[in-house]
CSV table of C-alpha atoms and ligand atoms in Angstrom, one decimal:
chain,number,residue,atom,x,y,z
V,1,UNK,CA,8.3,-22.4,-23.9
V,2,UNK,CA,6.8,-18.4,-24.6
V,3,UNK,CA,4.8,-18.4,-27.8
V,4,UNK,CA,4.6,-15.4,-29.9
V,5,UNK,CA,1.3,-14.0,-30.1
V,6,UNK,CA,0.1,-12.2,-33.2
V,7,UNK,CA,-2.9,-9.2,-32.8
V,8,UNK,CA,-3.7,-7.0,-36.0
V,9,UNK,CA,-4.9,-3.2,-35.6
V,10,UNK,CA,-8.3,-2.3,-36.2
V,11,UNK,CA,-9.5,0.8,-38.0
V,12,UNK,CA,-12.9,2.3,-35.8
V,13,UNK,CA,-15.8,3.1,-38.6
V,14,UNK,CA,-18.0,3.8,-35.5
V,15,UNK,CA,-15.3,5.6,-33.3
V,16,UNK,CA,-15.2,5.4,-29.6
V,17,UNK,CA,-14.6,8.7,-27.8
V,18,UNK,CA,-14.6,8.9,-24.5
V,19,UNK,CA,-15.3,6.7,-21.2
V,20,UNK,CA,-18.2,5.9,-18.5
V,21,UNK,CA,-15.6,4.7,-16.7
V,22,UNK,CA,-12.2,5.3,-17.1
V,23,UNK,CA,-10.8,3.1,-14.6
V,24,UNK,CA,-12.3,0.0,-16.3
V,25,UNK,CA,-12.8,1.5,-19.9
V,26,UNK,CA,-16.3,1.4,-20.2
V,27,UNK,CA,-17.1,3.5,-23.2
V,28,UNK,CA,-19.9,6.2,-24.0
V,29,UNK,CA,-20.9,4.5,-26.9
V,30,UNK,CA,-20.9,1.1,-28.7
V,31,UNK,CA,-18.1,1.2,-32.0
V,32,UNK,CA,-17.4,-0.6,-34.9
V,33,UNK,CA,-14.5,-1.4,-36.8
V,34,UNK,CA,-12.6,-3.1,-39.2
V,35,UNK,CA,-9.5,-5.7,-38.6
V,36,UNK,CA,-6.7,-4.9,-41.3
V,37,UNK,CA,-3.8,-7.4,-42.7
V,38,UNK,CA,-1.2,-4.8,-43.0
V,39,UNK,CA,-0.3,-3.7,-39.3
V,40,UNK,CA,0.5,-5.8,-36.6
V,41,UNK,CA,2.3,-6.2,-33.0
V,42,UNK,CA,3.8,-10.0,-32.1
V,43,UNK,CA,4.3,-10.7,-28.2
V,44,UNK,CA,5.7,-12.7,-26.3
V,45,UNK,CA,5.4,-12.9,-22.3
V,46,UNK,CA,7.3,-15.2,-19.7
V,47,UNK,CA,6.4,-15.2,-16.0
V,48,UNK,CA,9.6,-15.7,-14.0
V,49,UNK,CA,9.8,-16.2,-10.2
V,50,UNK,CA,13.6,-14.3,-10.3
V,51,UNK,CA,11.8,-11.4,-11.9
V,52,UNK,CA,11.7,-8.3,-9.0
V,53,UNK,CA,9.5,-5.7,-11.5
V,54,UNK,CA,7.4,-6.4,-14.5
V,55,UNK,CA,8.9,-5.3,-17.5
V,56,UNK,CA,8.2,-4.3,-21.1
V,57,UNK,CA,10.4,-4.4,-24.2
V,58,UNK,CA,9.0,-3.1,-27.1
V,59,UNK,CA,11.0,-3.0,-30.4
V,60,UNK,CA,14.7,-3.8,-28.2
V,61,UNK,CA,13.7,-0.8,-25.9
V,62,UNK,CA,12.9,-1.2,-22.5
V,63,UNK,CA,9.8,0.6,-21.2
V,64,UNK,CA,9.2,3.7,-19.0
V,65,UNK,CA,6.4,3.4,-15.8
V,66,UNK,CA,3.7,5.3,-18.1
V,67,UNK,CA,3.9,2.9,-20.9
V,68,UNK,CA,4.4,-0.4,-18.0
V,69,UNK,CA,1.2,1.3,-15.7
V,70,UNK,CA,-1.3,0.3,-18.9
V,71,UNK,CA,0.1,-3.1,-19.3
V,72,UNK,CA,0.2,-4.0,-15.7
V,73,UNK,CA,-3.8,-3.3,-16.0
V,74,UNK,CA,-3.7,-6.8,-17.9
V,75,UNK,CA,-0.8,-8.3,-16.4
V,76,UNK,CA,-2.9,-8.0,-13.0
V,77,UNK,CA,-6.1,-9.2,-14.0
V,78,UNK,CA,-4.4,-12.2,-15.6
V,79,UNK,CA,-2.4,-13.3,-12.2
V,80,UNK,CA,-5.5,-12.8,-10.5
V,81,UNK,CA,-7.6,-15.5,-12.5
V,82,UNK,CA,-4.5,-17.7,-12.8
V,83,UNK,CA,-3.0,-17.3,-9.2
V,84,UNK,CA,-0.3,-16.3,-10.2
V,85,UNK,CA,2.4,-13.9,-8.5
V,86,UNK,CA,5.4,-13.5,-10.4
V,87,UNK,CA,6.3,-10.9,-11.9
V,88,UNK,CA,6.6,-10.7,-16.1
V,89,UNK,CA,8.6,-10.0,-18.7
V,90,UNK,CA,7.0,-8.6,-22.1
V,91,UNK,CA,8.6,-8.7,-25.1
V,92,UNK,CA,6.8,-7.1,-27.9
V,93,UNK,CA,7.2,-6.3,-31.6
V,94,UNK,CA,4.9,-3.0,-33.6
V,95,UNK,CA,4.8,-4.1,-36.8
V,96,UNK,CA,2.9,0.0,-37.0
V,97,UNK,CA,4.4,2.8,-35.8
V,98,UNK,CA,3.4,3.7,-32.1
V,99,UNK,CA,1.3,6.2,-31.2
V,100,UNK,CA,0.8,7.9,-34.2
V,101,UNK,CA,-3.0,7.3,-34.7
V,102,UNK,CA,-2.3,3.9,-36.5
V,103,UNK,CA,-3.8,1.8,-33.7
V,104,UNK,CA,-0.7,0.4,-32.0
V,105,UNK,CA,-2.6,0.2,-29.3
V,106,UNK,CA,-5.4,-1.6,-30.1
V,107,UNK,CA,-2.7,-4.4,-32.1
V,108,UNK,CA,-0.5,-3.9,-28.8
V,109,UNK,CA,-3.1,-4.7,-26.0
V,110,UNK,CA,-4.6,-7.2,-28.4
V,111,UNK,CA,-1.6,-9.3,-28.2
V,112,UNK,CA,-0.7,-8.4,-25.1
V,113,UNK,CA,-4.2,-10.3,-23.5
V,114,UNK,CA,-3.3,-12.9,-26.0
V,115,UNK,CA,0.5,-13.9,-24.8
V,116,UNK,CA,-0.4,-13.2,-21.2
V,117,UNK,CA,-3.5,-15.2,-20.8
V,118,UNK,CA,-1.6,-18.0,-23.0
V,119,UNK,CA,1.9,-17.9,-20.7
V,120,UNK,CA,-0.5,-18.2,-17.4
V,121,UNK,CA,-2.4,-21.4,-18.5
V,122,UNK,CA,-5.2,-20.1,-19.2
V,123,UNK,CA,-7.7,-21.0,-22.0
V,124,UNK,CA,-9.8,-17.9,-21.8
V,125,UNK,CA,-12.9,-17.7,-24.6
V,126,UNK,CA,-12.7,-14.9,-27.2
V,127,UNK,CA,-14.7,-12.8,-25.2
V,128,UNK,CA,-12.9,-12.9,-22.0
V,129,UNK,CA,-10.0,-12.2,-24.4
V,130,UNK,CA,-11.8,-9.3,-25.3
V,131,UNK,CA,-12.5,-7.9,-22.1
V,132,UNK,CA,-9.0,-8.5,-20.9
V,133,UNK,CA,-8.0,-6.3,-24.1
V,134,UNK,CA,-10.3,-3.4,-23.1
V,135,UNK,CA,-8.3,-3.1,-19.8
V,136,UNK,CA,-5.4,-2.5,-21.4
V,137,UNK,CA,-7.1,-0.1,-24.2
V,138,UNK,CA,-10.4,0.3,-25.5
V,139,UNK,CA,-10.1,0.1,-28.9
V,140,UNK,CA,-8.0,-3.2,-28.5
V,141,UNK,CA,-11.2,-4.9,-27.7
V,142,UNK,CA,-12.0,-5.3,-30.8
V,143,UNK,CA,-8.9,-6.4,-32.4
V,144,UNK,CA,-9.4,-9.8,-30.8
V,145,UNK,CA,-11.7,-10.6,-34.1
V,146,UNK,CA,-10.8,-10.1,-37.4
V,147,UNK,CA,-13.2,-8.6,-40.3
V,148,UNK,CA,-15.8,-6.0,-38.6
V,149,UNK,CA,-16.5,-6.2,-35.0
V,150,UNK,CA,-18.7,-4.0,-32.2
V,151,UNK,CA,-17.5,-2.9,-29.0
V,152,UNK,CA,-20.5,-3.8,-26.9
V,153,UNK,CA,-20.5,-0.5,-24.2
V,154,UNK,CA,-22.1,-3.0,-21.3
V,155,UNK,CA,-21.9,-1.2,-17.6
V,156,UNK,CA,-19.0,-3.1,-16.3
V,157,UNK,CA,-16.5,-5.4,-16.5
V,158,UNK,CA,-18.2,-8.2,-17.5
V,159,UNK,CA,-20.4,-6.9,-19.8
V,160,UNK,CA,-17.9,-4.6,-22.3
V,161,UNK,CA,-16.7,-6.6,-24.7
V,162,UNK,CA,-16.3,-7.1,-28.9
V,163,UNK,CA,-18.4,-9.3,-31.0
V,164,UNK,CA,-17.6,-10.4,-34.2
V,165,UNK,CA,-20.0,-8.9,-36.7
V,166,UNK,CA,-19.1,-9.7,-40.2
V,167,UNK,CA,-15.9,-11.5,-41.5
V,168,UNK,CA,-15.5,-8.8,-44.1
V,169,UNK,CA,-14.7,-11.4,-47.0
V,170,UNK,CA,-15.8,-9.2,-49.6
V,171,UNK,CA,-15.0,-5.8,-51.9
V,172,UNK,CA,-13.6,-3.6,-48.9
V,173,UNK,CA,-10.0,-2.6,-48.4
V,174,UNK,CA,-8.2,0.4,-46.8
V,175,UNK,CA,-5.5,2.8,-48.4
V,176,UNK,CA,-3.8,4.2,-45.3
V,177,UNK,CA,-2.1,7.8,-46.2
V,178,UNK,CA,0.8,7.9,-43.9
V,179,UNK,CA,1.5,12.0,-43.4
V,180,UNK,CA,3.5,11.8,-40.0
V,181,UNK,CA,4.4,8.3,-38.8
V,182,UNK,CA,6.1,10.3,-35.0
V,183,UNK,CA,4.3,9.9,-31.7
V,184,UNK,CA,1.3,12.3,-31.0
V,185,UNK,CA,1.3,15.2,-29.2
V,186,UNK,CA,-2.0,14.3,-27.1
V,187,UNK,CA,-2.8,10.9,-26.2
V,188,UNK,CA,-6.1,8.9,-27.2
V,189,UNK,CA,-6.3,8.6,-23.9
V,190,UNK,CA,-5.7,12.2,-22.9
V,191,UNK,CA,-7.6,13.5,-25.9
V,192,UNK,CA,-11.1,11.7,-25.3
V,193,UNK,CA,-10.9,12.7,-21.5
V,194,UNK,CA,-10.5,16.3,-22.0
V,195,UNK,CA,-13.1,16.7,-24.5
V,196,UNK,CA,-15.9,14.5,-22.5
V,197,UNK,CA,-14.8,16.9,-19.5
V,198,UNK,CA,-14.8,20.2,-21.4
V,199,UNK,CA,-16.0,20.4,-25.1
V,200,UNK,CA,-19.7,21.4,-25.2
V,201,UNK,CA,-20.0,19.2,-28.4
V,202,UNK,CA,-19.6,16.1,-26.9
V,203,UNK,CA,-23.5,15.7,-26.1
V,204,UNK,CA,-24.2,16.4,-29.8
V,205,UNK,CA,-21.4,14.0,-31.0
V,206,UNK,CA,-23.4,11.3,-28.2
V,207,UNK,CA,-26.7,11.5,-29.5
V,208,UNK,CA,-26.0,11.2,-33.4
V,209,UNK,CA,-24.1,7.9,-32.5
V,210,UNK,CA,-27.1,5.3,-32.4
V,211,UNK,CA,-28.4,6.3,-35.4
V,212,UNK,CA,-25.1,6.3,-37.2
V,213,UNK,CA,-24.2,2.9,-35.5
V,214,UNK,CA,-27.4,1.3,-36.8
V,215,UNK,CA,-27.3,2.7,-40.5
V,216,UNK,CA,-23.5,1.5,-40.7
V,217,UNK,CA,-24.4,-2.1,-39.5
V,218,UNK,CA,-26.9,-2.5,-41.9
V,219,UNK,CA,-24.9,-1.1,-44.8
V,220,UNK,CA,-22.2,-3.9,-43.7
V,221,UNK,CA,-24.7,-6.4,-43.9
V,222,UNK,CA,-25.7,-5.3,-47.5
V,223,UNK,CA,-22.2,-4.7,-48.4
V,224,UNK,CA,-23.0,-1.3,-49.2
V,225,UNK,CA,-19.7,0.0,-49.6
V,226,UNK,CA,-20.6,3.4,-50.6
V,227,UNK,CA,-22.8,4.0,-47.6
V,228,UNK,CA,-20.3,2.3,-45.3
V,229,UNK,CA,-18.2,4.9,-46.6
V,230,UNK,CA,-20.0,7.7,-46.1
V,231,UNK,CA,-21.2,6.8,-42.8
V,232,UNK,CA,-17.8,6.2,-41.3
V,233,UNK,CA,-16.8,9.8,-43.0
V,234,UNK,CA,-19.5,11.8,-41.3
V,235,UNK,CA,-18.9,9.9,-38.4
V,236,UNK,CA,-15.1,10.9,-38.0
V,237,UNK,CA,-15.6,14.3,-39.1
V,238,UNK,CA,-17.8,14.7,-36.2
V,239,UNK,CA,-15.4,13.3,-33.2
V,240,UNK,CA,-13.2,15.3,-34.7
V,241,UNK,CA,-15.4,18.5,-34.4
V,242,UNK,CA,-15.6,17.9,-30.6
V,243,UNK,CA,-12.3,18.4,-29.8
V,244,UNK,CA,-12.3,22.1,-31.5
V,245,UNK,CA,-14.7,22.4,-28.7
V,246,UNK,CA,-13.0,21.3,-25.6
V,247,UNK,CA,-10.6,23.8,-23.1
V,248,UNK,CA,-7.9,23.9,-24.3
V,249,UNK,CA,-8.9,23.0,-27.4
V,250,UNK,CA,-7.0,21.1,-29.7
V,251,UNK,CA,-6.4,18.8,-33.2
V,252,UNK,CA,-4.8,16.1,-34.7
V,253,UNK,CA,-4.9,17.6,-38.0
V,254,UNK,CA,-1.7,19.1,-39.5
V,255,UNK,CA,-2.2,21.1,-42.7
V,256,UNK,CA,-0.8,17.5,-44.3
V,257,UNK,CA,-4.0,15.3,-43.8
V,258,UNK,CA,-6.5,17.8,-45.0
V,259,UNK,CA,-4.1,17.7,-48.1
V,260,UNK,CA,-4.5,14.3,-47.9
V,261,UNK,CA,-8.8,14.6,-47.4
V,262,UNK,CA,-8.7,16.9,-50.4
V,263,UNK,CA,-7.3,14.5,-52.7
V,264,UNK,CA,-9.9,12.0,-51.4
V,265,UNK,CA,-12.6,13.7,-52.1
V,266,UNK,CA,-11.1,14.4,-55.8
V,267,UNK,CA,-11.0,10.7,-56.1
V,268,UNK,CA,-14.6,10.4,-55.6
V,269,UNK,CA,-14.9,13.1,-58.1
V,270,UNK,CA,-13.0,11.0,-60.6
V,271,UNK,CA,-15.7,8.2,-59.6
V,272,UNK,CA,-14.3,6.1,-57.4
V,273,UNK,CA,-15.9,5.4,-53.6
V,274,UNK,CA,-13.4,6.7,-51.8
V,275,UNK,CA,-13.9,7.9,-48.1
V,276,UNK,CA,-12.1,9.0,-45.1
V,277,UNK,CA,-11.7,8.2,-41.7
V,278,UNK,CA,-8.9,10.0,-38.4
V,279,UNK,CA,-8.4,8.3,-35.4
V,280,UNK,CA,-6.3,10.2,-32.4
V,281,UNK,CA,-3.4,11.4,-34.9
V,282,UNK,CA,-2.8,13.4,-38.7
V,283,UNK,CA,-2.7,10.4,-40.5
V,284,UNK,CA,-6.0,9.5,-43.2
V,285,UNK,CA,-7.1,6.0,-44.2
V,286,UNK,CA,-9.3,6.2,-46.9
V,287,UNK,CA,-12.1,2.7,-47.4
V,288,UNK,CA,-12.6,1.9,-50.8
V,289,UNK,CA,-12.7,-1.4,-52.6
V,290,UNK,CA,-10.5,-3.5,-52.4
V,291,UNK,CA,-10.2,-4.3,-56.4
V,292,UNK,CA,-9.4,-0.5,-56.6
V,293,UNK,CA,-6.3,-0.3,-53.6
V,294,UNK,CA,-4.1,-0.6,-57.2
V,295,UNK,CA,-5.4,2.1,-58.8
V,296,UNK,CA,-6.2,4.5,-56.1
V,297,UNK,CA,-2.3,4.2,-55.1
V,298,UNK,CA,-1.5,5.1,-58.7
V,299,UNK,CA,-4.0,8.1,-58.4
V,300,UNK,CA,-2.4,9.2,-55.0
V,301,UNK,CA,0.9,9.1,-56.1
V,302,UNK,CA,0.7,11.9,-57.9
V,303,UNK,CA,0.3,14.0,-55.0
V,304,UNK,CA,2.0,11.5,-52.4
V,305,UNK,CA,5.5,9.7,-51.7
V,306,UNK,CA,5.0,5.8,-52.5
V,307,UNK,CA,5.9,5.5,-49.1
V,308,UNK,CA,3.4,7.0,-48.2
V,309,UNK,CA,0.5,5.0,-49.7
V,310,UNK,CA,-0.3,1.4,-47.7
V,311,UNK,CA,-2.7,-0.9,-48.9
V,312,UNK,CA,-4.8,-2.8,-46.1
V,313,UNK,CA,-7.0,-5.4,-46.8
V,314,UNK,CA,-9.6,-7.1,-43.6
V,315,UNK,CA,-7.4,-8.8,-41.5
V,316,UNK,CA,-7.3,-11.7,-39.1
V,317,UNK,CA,-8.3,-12.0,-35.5
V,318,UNK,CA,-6.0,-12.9,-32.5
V,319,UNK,CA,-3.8,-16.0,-33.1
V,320,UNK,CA,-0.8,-17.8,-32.0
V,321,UNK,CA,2.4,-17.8,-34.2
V,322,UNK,CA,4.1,-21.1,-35.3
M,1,LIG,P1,-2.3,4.7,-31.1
M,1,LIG,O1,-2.9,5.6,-32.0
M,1,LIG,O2,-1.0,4.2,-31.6
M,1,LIG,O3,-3.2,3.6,-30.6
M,1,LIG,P2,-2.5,5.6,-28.3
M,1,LIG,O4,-2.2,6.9,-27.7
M,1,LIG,O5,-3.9,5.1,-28.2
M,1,LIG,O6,-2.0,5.6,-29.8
M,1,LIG,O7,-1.6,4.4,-27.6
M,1,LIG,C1,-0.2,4.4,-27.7
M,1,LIG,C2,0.3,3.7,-26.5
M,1,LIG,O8,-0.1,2.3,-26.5
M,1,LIG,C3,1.8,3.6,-26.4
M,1,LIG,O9,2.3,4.8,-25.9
M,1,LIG,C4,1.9,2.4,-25.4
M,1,LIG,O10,1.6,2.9,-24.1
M,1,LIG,C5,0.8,1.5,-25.9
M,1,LIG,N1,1.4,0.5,-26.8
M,1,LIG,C6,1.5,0.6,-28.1
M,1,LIG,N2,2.0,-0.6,-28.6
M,1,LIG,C7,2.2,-1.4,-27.6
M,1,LIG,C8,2.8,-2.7,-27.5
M,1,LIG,N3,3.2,-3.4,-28.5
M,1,LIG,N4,2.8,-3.3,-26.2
M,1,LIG,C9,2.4,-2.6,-25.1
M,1,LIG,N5,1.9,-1.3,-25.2
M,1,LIG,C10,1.8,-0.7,-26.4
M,2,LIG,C1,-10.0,7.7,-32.1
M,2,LIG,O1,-8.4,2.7,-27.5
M,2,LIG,O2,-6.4,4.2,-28.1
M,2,LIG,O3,-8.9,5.6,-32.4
M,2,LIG,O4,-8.9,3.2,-24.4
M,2,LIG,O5,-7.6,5.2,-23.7
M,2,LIG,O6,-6.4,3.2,-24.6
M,2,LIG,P1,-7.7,4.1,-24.6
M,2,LIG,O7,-7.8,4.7,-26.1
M,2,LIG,P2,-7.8,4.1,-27.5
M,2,LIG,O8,-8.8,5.1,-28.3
M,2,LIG,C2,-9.1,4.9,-29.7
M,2,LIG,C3,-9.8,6.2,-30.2
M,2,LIG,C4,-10.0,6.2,-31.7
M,2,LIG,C5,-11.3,5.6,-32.1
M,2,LIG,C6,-11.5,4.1,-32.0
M,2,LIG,O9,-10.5,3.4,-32.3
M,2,LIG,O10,-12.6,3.7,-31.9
M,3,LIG,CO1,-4.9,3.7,-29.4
């Protein structure tokens, strides 16, 4: 019997942007993030002896070798510890559109190490979870634990992994503006490669990051939502300065989410705490409290298509379905 395994995305507050080692996806820097209810992926994986290639069906449509070479990282790693050779077969569900800067990887990878490790045999900790996440993507590392967790950096495989950091059971929510839900022009994995090789930023991005990384932990631990806010802010505005930098430079901002960071920043002056963070894509998720996701929507739609607008409240960590 193949369970269905359920890993939510994670939103980076602290972002990771770029690798040590991009063969093992050891990062530059330590991150922290938050685990959200509303976006998801469910998989299921079977290991079949009649099985000649590995293959991956996501949403009823099978894979192509780019999309197979990052889940073969994890497929790999798993037959090695369980001594296994047959080949797999991945089913898998994105309850979040894919690769649009929503995290489907981090969700996708997540439950990926999840179903595999489970259909093996295997009764692997949390943190060899997490390590066998950050093989398949970095940032799904951290999905393995719901509420706030840090991406430990480490120096190799055994020492990179997520910790859980807060369970995030308390007046913080995230209102996800959804300005282009289609698959990005440049890759996460594309984008932080070129700017670490190229953009002359990247040093100044690297040394601003411990001192952003501690003053965000402590404002999680006070529950300081306003400086959580404006931590995560600065700290996205800056990775996403870098890239301007790097040959050939490049965005993911479309005209749309500084729309969309404009009508954030008249939310704060209508008094709400309302801040914004980008990952690898156009799209703007703004953290806020959670007893104000109601009327922030109501605010927003003013400017934005209902559709548009999602609510997100701390999510839940790794877990089997039924
Ligand atoms: P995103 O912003 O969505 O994380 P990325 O460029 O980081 O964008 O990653 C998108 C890639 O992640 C997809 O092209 C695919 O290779 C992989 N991916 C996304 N969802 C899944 C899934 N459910 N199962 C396996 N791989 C996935
Ligand atoms: C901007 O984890 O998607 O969202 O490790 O190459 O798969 P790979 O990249 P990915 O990068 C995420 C980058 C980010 C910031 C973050 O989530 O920390
Ligand atoms: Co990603």
């Amino acid at each position: 019997m193949n369970k269905w395994v359920r890993a939510h995305t994670n939103i980076a507050l602290i972002k990771y942007w770029g690798k040590e080692n991009e063969d093992l996806i050891i990062p530059k820097n330590n991150s922290l993030s938050l685990t959200l209810d509303a976006f998801y992926t469910d998989t299921s994986v079977t290991f079949d002896d009649a099985l000649t290639e590995d293959e991956l069906i996501l949403d009823g449509d099978k894979q192509d070798a780019r999309t197979l070479s990052k889940v073969q990282r994890v497929l790999d790693e798993v037959r090695t510890l369980a001594g296994l050779e047959s080949k797999a077969r991945i089913e898998s569900i994105n309850h979040v559109p894919t690769a649009a800067g929503l995290a489907s990887s981090a969700s996708g990878l997540a439950a990926l190490a999840g179903a595999a490790s489970q259909a093996a045999g295997l009764d692997l900790s949390d943190q060899e979870l997490s390590k066998l996440a950050r093989i398949g993507s970095g940032s799904a590392s951290r999905s393995i634990f719901g509420g706030f967790a840090e991406w430990i950096k480490g120096h190799d495989h055994d020492s990179s992994y997520a910790v859980p950091v807060d369970d995030a059971q308390w007046d913080i929510g995230m209102l996800f503006i959804i300005v282009n839900d289609a698959k990005k022009d440049v890759s996460s994995r594309d984008g932080m490669k070129r700017t670490v090789e190229t953009s002359p930023f990247y040093d100044g991005w690297l040394n601003s990051l411990d001192a952003d990384l501690s003053a965000m932990k402590q404002a999680v631990s006070y529950r300081d939502i306003e400086q959580v806010g404006q931590i995560a802010e600065r700290n996205a505005l800056k990775m996403h300065a870098t890239t301007l930098g790097a040959s050939p430079p490049f965005t993911y901002w479309t005209a749309e989410s500084m729309k969309a960071m404009d009508a954030v920043r008249e939310l704060r002056k209508l008094g709400y705490t309302a801040y914004f963070t980008m990952d690898a894509g156009p799209n703007v998720k703004i953290i806020c409290r959670q007893s104000d996701l109601s009327a922030l929507k109501q605010e927003l739609s003013k400017t934005f298509e209902d559709k548009q607008l999602i609510a997100a409240k701390p999510g839940p960590g790794l877990h089997l379905l039924n």
